[in-house]
Structure formats: structure tokens, C-alpha cells
């Protein structure tokens, strides 16, 4: 009796291990349905590439492609979840797609699931990462997306570029431009002091505007700050104040933070010499409340240190750390001196290539053909956005009538 | 002789200057006058700021689609993002079922200064039918964006935009192949154009000159305007031997109006080969724009068809 009881207990104890999904599954060459598999660029199903393309188009607010493409349909109101209220990814290019999880079509309902990240980049090198979760099904008529949700991923340590513009080049009217990110960058590039060119740097103590141009998209509650310090280490420094073009510092208006849909531009004013004493401008970043990084809540980090002596670049501790890490990993970034040189760039690029996650590029013609030869066919649903296209019999009639029309001497050459 | 001109030696240079520069000025004036004359009787729209839906701001595109749906009375493409605060009477536009969306242009896109969520747009929606029939609608709309990306159209006005440069097409049909009774004629523009087009004689010269001994025969000439014109506009179909004038014989012409799309039918006896005709015969479509263009509504020839060629024309 005792041994029978023991057997029952053992079965009860082991039962969850057999029923829990995912346990004991292995990666198979045939990718059996409903199983979690590792994604590989070559093995990525072409319809998945099309689903991601359709989602990216929807995020950008652009129309879905026409012509020989199979139709990708969004069920219900899920497109609402793909469009941010104030922002479109219109000027952004999909740099890469990282697939974290991919579940092949389920036997019962036919839905495939995907969790991944989309990396975007625009012409001004602004970047953003979006977490994507989607569920889609391949039908005989089209590809139906049943679920699609996006969530921006904010960086722990954003990257930024710093520009210094002589105060006399900034007029009151120019501030109107700063409401637009591209116009701000255009203005800065036209007027900033060129770095690394000692001959073109103004001499003596002068008034300058400092522009911190963040490349990563920040969370709405992230905070940034500019400080001026005599030492490159630590976060200590005098907070830079912003003054109006007339030079008068206004109470309670010490900094100017411009938020271009998440891309910050901080503007401050300071009176310094770009050729005299070596000072450091520090960009401080305070992370706000983030869903994905609760540990670093509110901790200020140094996003960048910039030498005011533009003719001589400053050694960056972060670059030094990176160089050491690269040397340890077997790469050749040159000496660990904290300067971003050619060899460091090459080593970082090589490291990125080697570590490159499985990425999906745009669908190729072959992939499109592969899907079309499969169960997916282009839907013939009429669409109001499509410009008039005639059915074949009406086209024939139109052509016949054209041969019967007498030539109008006023319009025929 | 030349000595008598000496007393005018002071005046001659002045006359020369006048002839050289004064005439140049007159030429400029004449050009300006010609330009004005050309502009008369036409509606000039501003340059569009967007020429298709995908080039418009998203909210403007959604409102344009919503107005389009009201015009064609279609609920099929109704967007849940857009709703009308009050119903608009766009159904009276009467465009016909066979006309489909062929394009759009946006002319005005303004944000209210006092309330940035309120916008005003103005644009044009173009429609085209299977056989090339066209219509355009001008719209003006005031809308506001509310929560969750929704748009509420507060006001929308739609008016037909009548063409001031209608395009005519002409078919010649043998009278013998037409129905004897008027009741047997098709009663819609689409059916009539299809009917006339199918029965029409091809204008190919080889076909016509194959019968060089052809005598005068009874024909019906159909002139269809592809564009919709104003009720106050006028189409006249005339026959004349004069190539350029707007005048001609018009008593044998009957006119039909299908909701603004006009058809002129002229019947008469003539020879298509023009074998023994001394002068070429022209059939002309003369158009006078409607009252919407102003008081000056000059008639002009919009279509000229040489219904037979004489020997002199052939040699050219």
C-alpha cells in the first residue's frame, strides 16, 4: 500500500513538468508548430518579414504597398496601438530587427507569435528602439495580424553631440527655429565653432551658446542637465544658466530644454574661452521612471564630457573603459587612451558585426515570390485610396472607342 | 529731296526712338492683354500643397476620405476615427455610380491660432468614369482633433467644381444605323456614349478614302463633353467651312444634359471623303462658360474636327 501511495505522490509531483508548456522542447530542423525556436535571418519565414514591414509602415503612417505584394490585414482596431498620438516614424529607417522570441503557427488556431525589437535611425543619426509584440495568421487570402503592440525602449545612458555657437550668431528670431529638430540641427551646423580646427576657433573670453543634441529618444520624465567643471571626473560642476539673447539672466529660467517628441536639445549660455583654461562641459542624465529599468530610477549618470578647448580632444573615461573591454575581448582598438580614434572605431564596428543579433532586413523579391507561391494570395478587396482601375472588358471598350473618336485639331498635334 | 528732310533733323531721332521702344512697349501691352483674354472665362485655383492622399497630413487625408464617402454615399470605407458633428448634404452632388475616386488635391491647411486642435482644410476631389467621364468636387471643412486620435468634422461644404476647359470627343454614326424612334435611344450618358462609340465610323483616312465615289449620306454627329459643366454654361455644335471662327450652321443640332454632362447631336447630309468638295468642312464644338466665372464669358472653340479633307488638304 505504502509503495502504491509513494508512486501516486511521485506522479502528482512530476505531473506539472510534463504539462507545463515549453519544458522539454528542443529546436527542431522542421520547426514543429507551437514550439519556441531561435530565429535566424536565413530561416525567417518571408511572411514574418512582410508582417514587420507592414507594422513599420503603419507606425510611420504610410500606406501599405500595392502591386504584387500579398495583402497584410490588421484585424479590429489594433492599428491604433501602432501609432503614437504625437509622433510618426516617418523620417526613420528600420536599421535592424531583433527577434527575441518566435513561436511558429499554433496547430489549433494557426497563429504565430513574435517578440522582438525594432531599431530605427534617421538622417540626423537620431535613434530609437521599439519593443514589438505581434501575433499573426496566414490565411488563404492574406496575412492577418491579430495583435500588434509597440513600446518605446529608453536608453540607460543616452548619447549626445555637443555644439558651441558664438552668442553673436544667435538672434532672437532664431529661437523660432528651435521648435523643429531638423531646423535646430541645421542652424547649429551652420553656425557652430568647428572642432579640431584651431585656426577657426575664436580667441578670448566670449559668450557662447551650448547646444546638447541628444541622439537617443528619452522618456518623457527623463531629465538632462549641463554643468561646467574644471575636472573631467565625477559629476560635480556649476550648472550652466541660460540667458535670453539680450544677455539678461531671467529668474526661474536658467535652462532651456526642448523636447522634440523625445529627442532633447538642451541650450545653455556661458562665458568662456575656447583657447584659454581647459574646462569641461558635462551632460548629466537622470533616468525617470522606466518600465524596463527600475534599478536605475532617478540615478544621475554622466552622459558625456566635453573639453572646451576644441582644438584638443579630451580623454573620455567611458571610451577608455570600452577600449580596455575590447582589448580583453581580443580586438585591437589601439592604446587605451580614452580617445576615439580610427582603430577604436574599427574595433567597435568589428565587435558590433560579430555580436550582431539575428536581424531581418527588408523583404527581398525572392521572399515575396515565396509567399505568393504559398497559401497567401493578394486580396481583391476594393480600396477607396486606390485610384480608379478599370476591369478588362471596360478597358477594351475604352480602347475601341478611342479608335472611333475623331481627332480634335485643337488638341492633336 | 533729302535737303527738305533736313528741317526735320531734330524730330527724326525722336521718331526712331518711339518706333523702336514705343512699339516694344505696345508689344508688351498686347501680350498682357492676350494673357488676360486667355484667363477670362476660367477659374484659377491656387497651387496645391498636396496632390495625393499619401502626401497630405494624416488628419487632412482622413477628413478628405470621409467627405468623399459622403459624396458617393458609401459607408463601406467609413472610418471610426472620423465623425461628423452634423450631417452634410453632399449626396446632392449626383455624380453617378460609375464614377470613381481618381485623385485629390489640397489647397488650404490651416491651424486655428487660438485653438491648435482646430483646423480648416480646403481641397478638390476628382472622379473619373470608365469611358473617361470626369467630375470634381471642391470641399471646405473645419474639424478638430479630440482624444484618442479622433477627428470631429464640425463643418463641411461640398460644391461641384465645373470645368471651364471641358474636353469634347466626337463620333460620326450613319443615320441608317440609328433607332427610328427617339424612345429607343439610351437614356444615360454612359449608355449613350457606349452606343454611339460602338456604332461610329472610324476616322481612319484609309477607310474613308476607300469609297472615293461616295455621295452625300445622312449622318449623325455626336459630341460628348467628358467634363461636367455648369448649368449656365453652353455647348454648341456647329458646321462651318471657316476654320477659325466660332460661327457656323447649328439649326440641325439637338442637345442633351445628363446632370451637367452635355451631349450635342447634329444630323445632316455630307460626304466623309469630300471627293468633289471645293472647301474643307469643319465641325466645331463651341463652349461658353457658366456664370460662376464672372460677367465676361467669351465663347471659344474647344473642339474642331475636319469631317472631310479636300485635295488641297491632302497634299499638305
XYZ file of C-alpha atoms in Angstrom:
729
model
C 0.000 0.000 0.000
C 2.809 2.323 1.033
C 4.664 1.798 -2.244
C 1.440 2.482 -4.250
C 0.908 5.740 -2.302
C 4.504 6.750 -2.954
C 4.015 6.143 -6.703
C 0.873 8.344 -6.711
C 2.752 11.131 -4.877
C 5.660 10.928 -7.319
C 3.261 11.123 -10.289
C 1.470 14.130 -8.755
C 4.800 15.842 -8.118
C 6.113 15.203 -11.615
C 2.856 15.977 -13.431
C 3.421 19.766 -13.759
C 6.759 19.190 -15.515
C 5.018 17.289 -18.295
C 2.099 19.666 -18.668
C 3.967 22.946 -18.417
C 4.474 24.319 -21.927
C 7.986 24.785 -23.166
C 9.663 22.303 -20.845
C 11.434 19.554 -22.661
C 11.024 21.061 -26.124
C 14.006 21.181 -28.415
C 14.951 23.066 -31.507
C 13.986 21.002 -34.492
C 15.009 21.427 -38.079
C 11.398 21.289 -39.223
C 10.168 23.861 -36.703
C 7.151 21.973 -35.441
C 4.056 24.083 -34.803
C 3.574 25.800 -31.478
C 7.236 25.473 -30.485
C 9.613 28.190 -29.440
C 12.504 28.446 -31.894
C 15.627 30.504 -32.332
C 15.318 32.926 -35.164
C 17.872 33.048 -37.911
C 17.979 35.559 -40.755
C 18.020 32.920 -43.463
C 15.364 30.811 -41.832
C 12.997 33.710 -41.094
C 9.672 32.958 -42.770
C 9.078 35.513 -45.548
C 5.606 36.263 -44.236
C 7.196 37.364 -40.946
C 9.326 39.855 -42.864
C 6.162 41.180 -44.501
C 4.359 41.427 -41.184
C 7.194 43.506 -39.750
C 7.288 45.683 -42.888
C 3.518 46.255 -42.621
C 3.840 47.158 -38.939
C 6.660 49.615 -39.642
C 4.620 51.250 -42.418
C 1.665 51.551 -40.077
C 3.878 53.096 -37.386
C 5.133 55.624 -39.933
C 1.602 56.431 -41.063
C 2.473 55.400 -44.603
C 0.183 53.374 -46.869
C 0.704 49.666 -47.278
C 2.450 48.691 -50.546
C 0.390 47.865 -53.569
C 1.054 45.779 -56.609
C 2.466 42.298 -56.375
C 2.567 42.218 -52.593
C 0.318 39.932 -50.630
C -2.148 41.890 -48.540
C -1.427 42.272 -44.836
C -4.613 42.968 -42.888
C -4.855 44.334 -39.362
C -7.858 42.959 -37.532
C -10.070 45.248 -35.462
C -8.578 48.401 -34.057
C -5.062 47.181 -33.423
C -3.594 49.773 -35.774
C -4.395 52.319 -33.048
C -1.806 50.633 -30.847
C 0.784 51.023 -33.578
C 0.505 54.760 -33.910
C 1.788 57.077 -31.268
C -0.520 60.054 -30.670
C 2.004 62.790 -31.429
C 4.754 61.050 -33.349
C 5.257 59.124 -36.585
C 8.379 57.205 -37.559
C 8.210 58.869 -40.967
C 11.802 60.023 -41.393
C 13.230 56.936 -39.730
C 14.771 53.949 -41.380
C 14.440 50.483 -39.943
C 18.054 49.652 -39.179
C 17.583 46.179 -37.809
C 15.070 43.836 -36.289
C 15.987 41.663 -33.375
C 13.771 38.660 -32.853
C 13.749 37.656 -29.195
C 11.054 35.028 -29.390
C 9.263 33.433 -32.275
C 6.554 30.858 -31.866
C 5.659 29.017 -35.071
C 1.962 28.804 -36.061
C -0.131 27.025 -33.482
C -1.848 23.815 -34.624
C -5.232 24.807 -33.221
C -5.658 28.437 -34.186
C -2.840 28.912 -36.723
C -1.386 31.999 -35.029
C 2.352 32.633 -34.989
C 3.765 34.893 -32.274
C 6.726 37.200 -32.268
C 8.510 39.287 -29.660
C 11.311 41.495 -30.819
C 12.933 44.883 -31.050
C 12.982 47.324 -33.924
C 15.952 49.681 -34.224
C 15.355 52.918 -36.112
C 17.740 55.602 -37.326
C 17.148 58.881 -39.132
C 19.281 61.123 -41.330
C 20.433 63.198 -38.339
C 21.583 59.950 -36.651
C 18.757 60.113 -34.130
C 17.944 56.664 -32.828
C 15.115 54.877 -31.172
C 14.317 51.319 -30.183
C 10.819 49.912 -30.050
C 9.748 46.655 -28.431
C 7.263 44.793 -30.603
C 4.847 42.038 -29.743
C 2.695 40.619 -32.503
C 0.533 37.679 -33.403
C -0.390 36.840 -36.995
C -2.009 34.192 -39.085
C -1.524 33.050 -42.658
C -4.849 32.626 -44.427
C -5.638 31.608 -47.974
C -6.364 35.239 -48.877
C -3.942 37.309 -46.850
C -1.742 37.653 -43.787
C -3.897 38.670 -40.847
C -2.291 40.435 -37.901
C -4.370 39.753 -34.833
C -2.242 41.503 -32.257
C 0.443 44.168 -32.551
C 1.740 46.323 -29.754
C 4.735 48.602 -29.576
C 6.524 50.118 -26.612
C 9.447 52.549 -26.883
C 12.612 51.379 -25.120
C 14.537 54.176 -23.459
C 18.312 54.112 -23.002
C 20.171 53.854 -19.684
C 22.854 56.204 -20.909
C 21.876 58.277 -23.922
C 24.383 59.503 -26.445
C 24.620 63.129 -27.394
C 26.550 65.590 -29.521
C 27.652 68.925 -28.123
C 27.925 72.066 -30.202
C 29.139 75.527 -29.242
C 27.778 78.533 -31.101
C 29.100 82.099 -30.597
C 26.370 84.181 -28.933
C 26.515 86.881 -31.597
C 25.392 84.356 -34.205
C 22.152 83.611 -32.336
C 19.435 86.213 -32.733
C 16.016 86.325 -31.139
C 14.385 85.234 -34.393
C 16.469 82.060 -34.492
C 14.679 80.761 -31.409
C 11.600 80.231 -33.563
C 13.557 77.561 -35.463
C 14.255 75.557 -32.350
C 10.762 74.114 -32.189
C 11.827 71.781 -35.016
C 14.604 69.249 -34.513
C 15.902 69.271 -38.091
C 15.888 73.078 -38.265
C 17.720 73.254 -34.930
C 20.411 70.901 -36.190
C 20.651 72.808 -39.472
C 21.097 76.088 -37.593
C 23.716 74.596 -35.263
C 25.755 73.055 -38.071
C 25.774 76.345 -39.947
C 26.894 78.426 -37.000
C 28.854 76.260 -34.553
C 32.540 76.546 -33.807
C 34.295 73.811 -35.810
C 36.012 71.275 -33.571
C 39.556 70.172 -34.277
C 40.357 73.304 -36.304
C 42.425 75.597 -34.059
C 42.669 78.317 -36.684
C 38.897 78.826 -36.787
C 38.259 78.937 -33.029
C 37.508 82.450 -31.685
C 40.058 83.694 -29.170
C 39.486 85.271 -25.751
C 36.619 85.090 -23.297
C 33.330 85.311 -25.116
C 29.662 84.485 -24.745
C 28.635 81.158 -26.249
C 25.516 79.107 -26.523
C 25.994 75.422 -25.738
C 23.674 73.014 -27.557
C 23.420 69.442 -26.255
C 21.822 67.435 -29.036
C 20.641 64.030 -27.774
C 20.734 61.220 -30.315
C 18.646 58.734 -28.309
C 14.978 59.106 -27.641
C 14.323 59.862 -23.983
C 11.374 59.038 -21.793
C 9.008 61.969 -21.046
C 10.122 62.063 -17.388
C 13.874 61.745 -18.031
C 15.872 64.822 -17.053
C 19.019 66.268 -18.565
C 21.335 69.000 -17.381
C 24.537 70.758 -18.453
C 27.335 71.541 -15.999
C 30.643 73.364 -16.309
C 33.589 71.936 -14.370
C 37.371 72.236 -14.060
C 37.822 68.447 -13.803
C 36.642 65.750 -16.212
C 35.884 63.219 -13.463
C 32.723 62.964 -11.407
C 29.537 64.810 -11.887
C 30.378 67.944 -9.969
C 30.176 71.246 -11.744
C 28.480 74.604 -11.945
C 25.071 74.408 -13.520
C 25.048 76.344 -16.770
C 22.448 79.053 -16.974
C 20.533 80.074 -19.991
C 20.105 83.734 -20.758
C 17.983 85.452 -23.317
C 19.770 86.921 -26.364
C 19.835 90.311 -24.601
C 22.224 88.754 -22.067
C 19.959 89.153 -19.052
C 19.584 86.007 -16.972
C 15.930 85.642 -16.040
C 14.912 84.342 -12.664
C 13.489 80.843 -12.826
C 14.538 80.445 -16.415
C 18.033 79.102 -16.169
C 17.954 76.390 -18.780
C 16.155 75.756 -21.990
C 15.070 72.176 -22.602
C 13.399 71.454 -25.870
C 11.688 68.132 -26.289
C 11.229 67.085 -29.926
C 8.977 64.052 -29.436
C 11.534 62.542 -27.036
C 14.750 63.848 -28.580
C 16.038 66.511 -26.253
C 18.010 69.585 -27.141
C 19.397 71.455 -24.137
C 20.520 75.023 -24.630
C 22.604 76.944 -22.104
C 24.700 80.052 -22.226
C 28.160 80.536 -20.783
C 31.043 82.980 -20.868
C 34.204 81.009 -21.515
C 37.365 80.942 -23.592
C 37.769 78.163 -26.098
C 41.528 78.741 -26.263
C 42.377 79.525 -22.615
C 41.866 77.479 -19.476
C 40.717 73.926 -20.092
C 37.171 73.489 -18.800
C 34.754 70.605 -19.126
C 31.092 70.684 -20.057
C 29.301 67.693 -18.573
C 25.974 66.356 -19.750
C 24.131 64.802 -16.804
C 21.273 62.399 -17.402
C 18.721 61.450 -14.774
C 16.599 58.483 -15.734
C 12.930 58.825 -14.976
C 10.507 56.057 -14.227
C 11.050 53.326 -16.737
C 9.273 50.073 -17.051
C 12.367 48.215 -18.097
C 14.920 49.592 -15.674
C 13.597 50.059 -12.168
C 17.033 49.722 -10.580
C 18.345 52.939 -12.038
C 15.398 55.098 -11.071
C 16.476 58.687 -10.738
C 20.207 57.932 -10.545
C 22.150 60.638 -12.352
C 24.710 59.372 -14.850
C 27.311 61.143 -16.920
C 26.121 61.049 -20.500
C 29.122 62.919 -21.875
C 32.146 65.090 -21.010
C 33.335 67.686 -23.499
C 36.505 69.745 -23.446
C 36.040 73.469 -24.053
C 39.438 73.577 -25.780
C 38.042 72.417 -29.028
C 41.403 72.222 -30.720
C 42.430 69.367 -28.422
C 40.102 66.469 -27.770
C 39.703 65.218 -24.198
C 40.262 61.719 -22.940
C 36.888 60.140 -22.199
C 36.760 57.644 -19.314
C 33.896 55.796 -20.993
C 35.915 55.379 -24.184
C 38.893 54.224 -22.103
C 36.709 51.564 -20.446
C 35.388 50.477 -23.843
C 38.916 50.211 -25.219
C 40.013 48.068 -22.272
C 36.980 45.816 -22.727
C 37.755 45.480 -26.429
C 41.380 44.572 -25.723
C 40.217 41.941 -23.223
C 37.827 40.540 -25.818
C 40.691 40.132 -28.312
C 40.131 43.180 -30.505
C 42.648 45.859 -31.414
C 41.365 49.367 -30.548
C 44.931 50.715 -30.180
C 46.152 52.069 -26.830
C 43.524 52.511 -24.081
C 43.923 56.300 -24.025
C 40.266 57.362 -23.928
C 40.371 58.935 -27.406
C 38.039 57.788 -30.141
C 40.479 57.169 -32.965
C 40.344 55.253 -36.229
C 41.428 51.947 -34.683
C 38.894 52.243 -31.850
C 36.140 52.900 -34.413
C 37.210 49.888 -36.463
C 37.363 47.652 -33.373
C 33.879 48.743 -32.254
C 32.482 48.150 -35.749
C 34.074 44.697 -35.837
C 32.686 43.910 -32.384
C 29.212 45.023 -33.487
C 29.439 42.852 -36.585
C 30.498 39.813 -34.576
C 27.839 40.351 -31.950
C 25.178 41.408 -34.408
C 21.873 39.929 -33.344
C 19.865 37.967 -35.808
C 18.452 40.712 -37.947
C 15.815 40.882 -40.604
C 16.220 43.343 -43.404
C 13.578 44.397 -45.883
C 11.860 41.519 -47.676
C 13.569 40.533 -50.889
C 11.846 39.806 -54.194
C 12.523 36.113 -53.704
C 10.852 36.183 -50.309
C 7.835 37.944 -51.782
C 7.629 35.326 -54.537
C 7.968 32.543 -51.992
C 4.974 33.814 -50.047
C 2.950 34.329 -53.191
C 3.579 30.799 -54.346
C 2.331 29.618 -50.926
C -1.161 29.795 -49.497
C -1.225 33.601 -49.445
C -2.872 35.348 -52.372
C -3.416 39.016 -52.939
C -6.863 40.061 -51.843
C -9.021 41.759 -54.431
C -10.849 43.907 -51.920
C -11.553 47.347 -53.403
C -9.981 50.228 -51.569
C -11.091 53.839 -51.665
C -7.497 55.023 -51.584
C -6.703 53.232 -54.792
C -7.074 55.304 -57.896
C -9.621 54.104 -60.436
C -8.602 50.948 -62.215
C -10.796 49.572 -64.968
C -11.885 45.970 -65.311
C -10.507 44.332 -68.525
C -13.766 44.462 -70.523
C -14.143 48.196 -69.851
C -10.501 48.751 -70.767
C -11.133 47.007 -74.107
C -14.246 49.095 -74.723
C -12.380 52.282 -73.878
C -9.624 51.387 -76.331
C -12.172 50.567 -79.065
C -13.960 53.880 -78.567
C -10.666 55.728 -78.748
C -10.138 54.433 -82.287
C -13.585 55.737 -83.246
C -13.084 59.245 -81.845
C -12.374 61.839 -84.481
C -9.132 63.748 -83.938
C -9.624 67.159 -82.367
C -7.410 69.533 -84.349
C -7.071 71.780 -81.294
C -5.530 69.102 -79.127
C -3.956 66.756 -81.680
C -0.537 67.952 -82.868
C 14.640 115.735 -101.774
C 16.899 114.955 -98.815
C 17.502 118.646 -98.228
C 13.784 119.029 -97.432
C 14.213 116.433 -94.670
C 16.955 118.478 -93.044
C 14.431 120.718 -91.333
C 13.092 117.617 -89.518
C 16.594 116.575 -88.371
C 15.666 117.135 -84.716
C 12.412 115.189 -84.921
C 13.703 112.117 -86.819
C 15.721 110.651 -83.891
C 12.683 111.063 -81.609
C 10.507 109.242 -84.141
C 13.102 106.478 -84.402
C 13.215 106.119 -80.593
C 9.409 105.953 -80.442
C 9.286 103.340 -83.212
C 11.928 101.222 -81.500
C 10.964 101.463 -77.824
C 7.349 102.612 -78.087
C 6.444 99.610 -80.255
C 8.264 97.298 -77.870
C 6.110 98.663 -75.039
C 2.994 98.189 -77.122
C 4.006 94.618 -77.838
C 4.324 94.013 -74.105
C 0.898 95.566 -73.529
C -0.530 93.379 -76.256
C 0.964 90.262 -74.669
C -0.504 91.214 -71.295
C -3.885 91.797 -72.916
C -3.682 88.410 -74.640
C -2.857 86.770 -71.331
C -5.824 88.491 -69.720
C -8.052 87.374 -72.556
C -6.854 83.829 -72.093
C -7.565 83.954 -68.371
C -11.078 85.232 -68.920
C -13.743 82.633 -68.536
C -11.590 80.403 -66.385
C -11.424 79.605 -62.699
C -7.875 79.728 -61.408
C -7.245 77.525 -58.406
C -4.257 78.147 -56.117
C -1.206 75.895 -56.283
C -1.921 72.700 -54.351
C 0.075 71.963 -51.210
C -0.506 68.218 -51.642
C -1.519 66.313 -54.754
C -2.448 62.941 -53.304
C -3.789 61.436 -50.107
C -0.462 59.991 -49.026
C 1.234 63.378 -49.358
C -1.353 65.129 -47.164
C -1.136 65.469 -43.386
C -2.843 62.429 -41.906
C -5.807 64.291 -40.418
C -6.452 66.104 -43.727
C -6.366 62.771 -45.585
C -8.854 61.213 -43.155
C -11.234 64.158 -43.488
C -10.914 64.056 -47.295
C -11.794 60.354 -47.323
C -14.762 60.980 -45.015
C -16.074 63.729 -47.319
C -15.503 61.512 -50.356
C -17.599 58.806 -48.693
C -20.396 61.300 -48.082
C -20.335 62.337 -51.738
C -20.522 58.813 -53.076
C -22.878 57.867 -50.217
C -20.684 54.919 -49.246
C -20.431 53.595 -45.727
C -18.090 50.845 -46.797
C -14.906 52.723 -46.012
C -16.273 54.640 -43.031
C -13.518 55.312 -40.537
C -14.219 55.109 -36.845
C -11.632 57.794 -36.307
C -13.725 60.428 -38.059
C -17.261 61.519 -37.319
C -19.453 64.370 -38.480
C -20.911 66.705 -35.872
C -23.822 67.394 -38.198
C -24.839 65.749 -41.396
C -23.726 67.381 -44.608
C -25.666 67.491 -47.808
C -23.031 66.084 -50.126
C -25.364 63.496 -51.618
C -26.891 66.166 -53.841
C -23.614 66.179 -55.741
C -25.116 63.467 -58.001
C -22.029 62.049 -59.587
C -23.366 58.724 -60.750
C -22.430 55.244 -59.642
C -19.845 54.525 -62.305
C -17.649 57.465 -61.316
C -14.798 56.505 -59.006
C -12.197 58.381 -56.987
C -9.332 59.367 -59.285
C -7.317 61.803 -57.198
C -7.335 64.704 -54.806
C -5.581 67.995 -54.189
C -5.246 70.028 -51.012
C -5.122 73.817 -51.241
C -5.574 75.044 -47.679
C -4.413 73.508 -44.397
C -4.681 75.990 -41.545
C -4.492 75.608 -37.789
C -6.579 77.954 -35.673
C -4.229 80.194 -33.698
C -6.494 80.336 -30.655
C -7.140 76.591 -30.614
C -4.412 74.418 -32.217
C -6.612 71.323 -32.291
C -8.975 73.070 -34.735
C -8.060 73.070 -38.388
C -9.518 74.237 -41.665
C -8.823 72.496 -44.928
C -9.922 73.064 -48.499
C -9.330 70.824 -51.440
C -10.620 69.119 -54.515
C -11.671 65.524 -55.101
C -11.587 64.214 -58.660
C -13.754 61.436 -60.029
C -13.475 59.539 -63.284
C -15.732 57.098 -65.070
C -14.814 54.068 -67.166
C -15.055 55.878 -70.517
C -13.154 58.950 -69.377
C -16.061 60.955 -67.943
C -14.829 63.286 -65.193
C -16.136 65.393 -62.326
C -14.586 67.371 -59.491
C -15.864 68.484 -56.119
C -14.496 71.374 -54.100
C -14.718 70.989 -50.352
C -14.089 73.163 -47.357
C -14.068 71.656 -43.891
C -13.461 72.740 -40.319
C -12.583 69.986 -37.894
C -10.975 69.388 -34.536
C -8.886 66.562 -33.164
C -10.182 65.109 -29.937
C -8.875 62.420 -27.620
C -7.544 59.082 -28.878
C -6.715 60.399 -32.345
C -10.364 61.013 -33.179
C -11.463 63.718 -35.553
C -14.769 65.544 -35.360
C -15.813 67.365 -38.519
C -17.629 70.453 -37.325
C -18.495 71.806 -40.717
C -18.115 70.668 -44.305
C -19.253 72.239 -47.531
C -19.121 70.464 -50.850
C -19.712 72.113 -54.163
C -19.302 70.807 -57.677
C -16.353 72.329 -59.483
C -17.484 72.831 -63.037
C -14.932 72.624 -65.774
C -14.084 75.734 -67.748
C -11.966 73.710 -70.163
C -14.181 70.733 -70.984
C -12.764 68.076 -73.274
C -15.017 67.074 -76.178
C -14.987 63.796 -78.084
C -16.759 63.302 -81.419
C -18.255 60.226 -83.051
C -19.899 60.079 -86.504
C -22.639 57.491 -86.902
C -24.546 56.598 -90.077
C -28.164 57.693 -89.607
C -29.345 54.366 -91.034
C -27.894 52.507 -88.061
C -29.731 54.634 -85.501
C -33.103 53.601 -83.990
C -36.145 55.008 -85.773
C -37.860 56.149 -82.603
C -36.373 58.606 -80.077
C -37.699 56.419 -77.237
C -35.290 53.678 -78.252
C -32.204 55.845 -77.628
C -30.230 55.087 -74.461
C -31.205 57.451 -71.671
C -27.950 57.737 -69.756
C -24.655 59.352 -70.637
C -22.731 56.129 -70.141
C -25.052 54.027 -72.301
C -25.338 56.693 -74.986
C -21.569 57.099 -75.290
C -21.114 53.342 -75.449
C -23.887 53.069 -78.046
C -22.535 55.888 -80.245
C -18.959 54.692 -79.876
C -19.759 51.150 -80.937
C -21.765 52.226 -83.999
C -19.396 55.035 -85.026
C -17.356 55.138 -88.222
C -13.621 55.069 -87.694
C -11.910 58.325 -88.723
C -9.059 56.361 -90.265
C -8.320 58.001 -93.637
C -7.838 54.681 -95.430
C -11.335 53.595 -94.578
C -12.921 56.838 -95.759
C -10.955 57.236 -98.972
C -11.614 53.638 -99.926
C -15.012 54.819 -101.137
C -13.988 57.678 -103.371
C -17.259 57.822 -105.254
C -19.261 58.134 -102.094
C -22.173 60.511 -102.403
C -23.686 62.634 -99.632
C -25.186 60.471 -96.943
C -27.231 61.065 -93.828
C -25.058 61.063 -90.690
C -25.480 61.859 -87.017
C -22.572 63.565 -85.272
C -22.321 63.023 -81.505
C -20.197 65.414 -79.448
C -19.771 64.320 -75.838
C -18.224 66.549 -73.181
C -16.160 64.390 -70.851
C -16.137 67.063 -68.134
C -19.090 68.232 -66.124
C -20.088 71.804 -66.920
C -22.162 74.421 -65.133
C -25.942 74.584 -65.751
C -25.455 78.125 -67.076
C -22.653 77.068 -69.434
C -23.430 76.454 -73.072
C -22.295 73.866 -75.600
C -22.980 74.419 -79.289
C -22.164 72.080 -82.138
C -21.815 73.902 -85.465
C -20.781 73.157 -89.041
C -18.728 75.622 -90.995
C -16.198 75.931 -93.793
C -14.344 78.592 -91.816
C -11.517 77.058 -89.838
C -11.127 79.597 -87.041
C -14.410 81.394 -86.345
C -16.904 80.397 -83.662
C -19.815 80.749 -86.084
C -21.491 78.123 -88.222
C -24.699 76.283 -89.026
C -26.309 74.946 -85.856
C -30.037 74.604 -86.536
C -29.880 70.849 -87.002
C -28.319 70.249 -83.565
C -30.109 68.817 -80.520
C -28.677 68.889 -77.011
C -28.913 66.549 -74.061
C -27.872 67.266 -70.477
C -27.074 64.400 -68.110
C -26.601 66.120 -64.731
C -24.095 68.527 -66.237
C -22.524 66.278 -68.824
C -23.647 67.636 -72.179
C -24.086 65.883 -75.486
C -24.698 67.634 -78.814
C -26.204 65.616 -81.680
C -26.112 67.116 -85.168
C -27.725 65.420 -88.143
C -27.125 66.212 -91.795
C -26.123 65.002 -95.237
C -22.487 65.196 -96.202
C -19.711 63.182 -97.760
C -16.918 61.983 -95.473
C -14.452 61.583 -98.340
C -15.180 65.109 -99.619
C -14.446 63.841 -103.110
C -15.922 66.703 -105.091
C -15.951 69.343 -102.344
C -14.024 72.560 -103.027
C -13.591 73.565 -99.372
C -12.958 71.508 -96.235
C -15.880 71.163 -93.868
C -15.353 71.621 -90.159
C -17.485 70.531 -87.285
C -16.888 72.692 -84.220
C -17.710 72.370 -80.548
C -18.167 75.887 -79.170
C -18.249 76.390 -75.425
C -19.394 79.331 -73.345
C -18.505 79.048 -69.605
C -21.132 79.436 -66.906
C -21.962 82.403 -64.687
C -19.551 81.256 -61.961
C -16.584 82.673 -63.906
C -17.927 86.247 -63.833
C -19.571 88.622 -66.238
C -17.116 88.077 -69.080
C -17.979 84.722 -70.618
C -16.446 84.648 -74.078
C -17.360 81.689 -76.289
C -14.481 79.723 -77.709
C -13.901 76.707 -79.892
C -12.918 73.719 -77.744
C -13.055 71.103 -80.490
C -12.519 71.317 -84.232
C -12.928 68.273 -86.453
C -12.261 68.175 -90.180
C -15.029 65.856 -91.287
C -13.593 65.540 -94.748
C -10.328 66.518 -96.375
C -10.121 68.260 -99.731
C -7.425 67.702 -102.334
C -5.583 70.777 -101.096
C -5.662 69.458 -97.524
C -4.494 66.042 -98.652
C -1.479 67.472 -100.448
C -0.439 69.270 -97.262
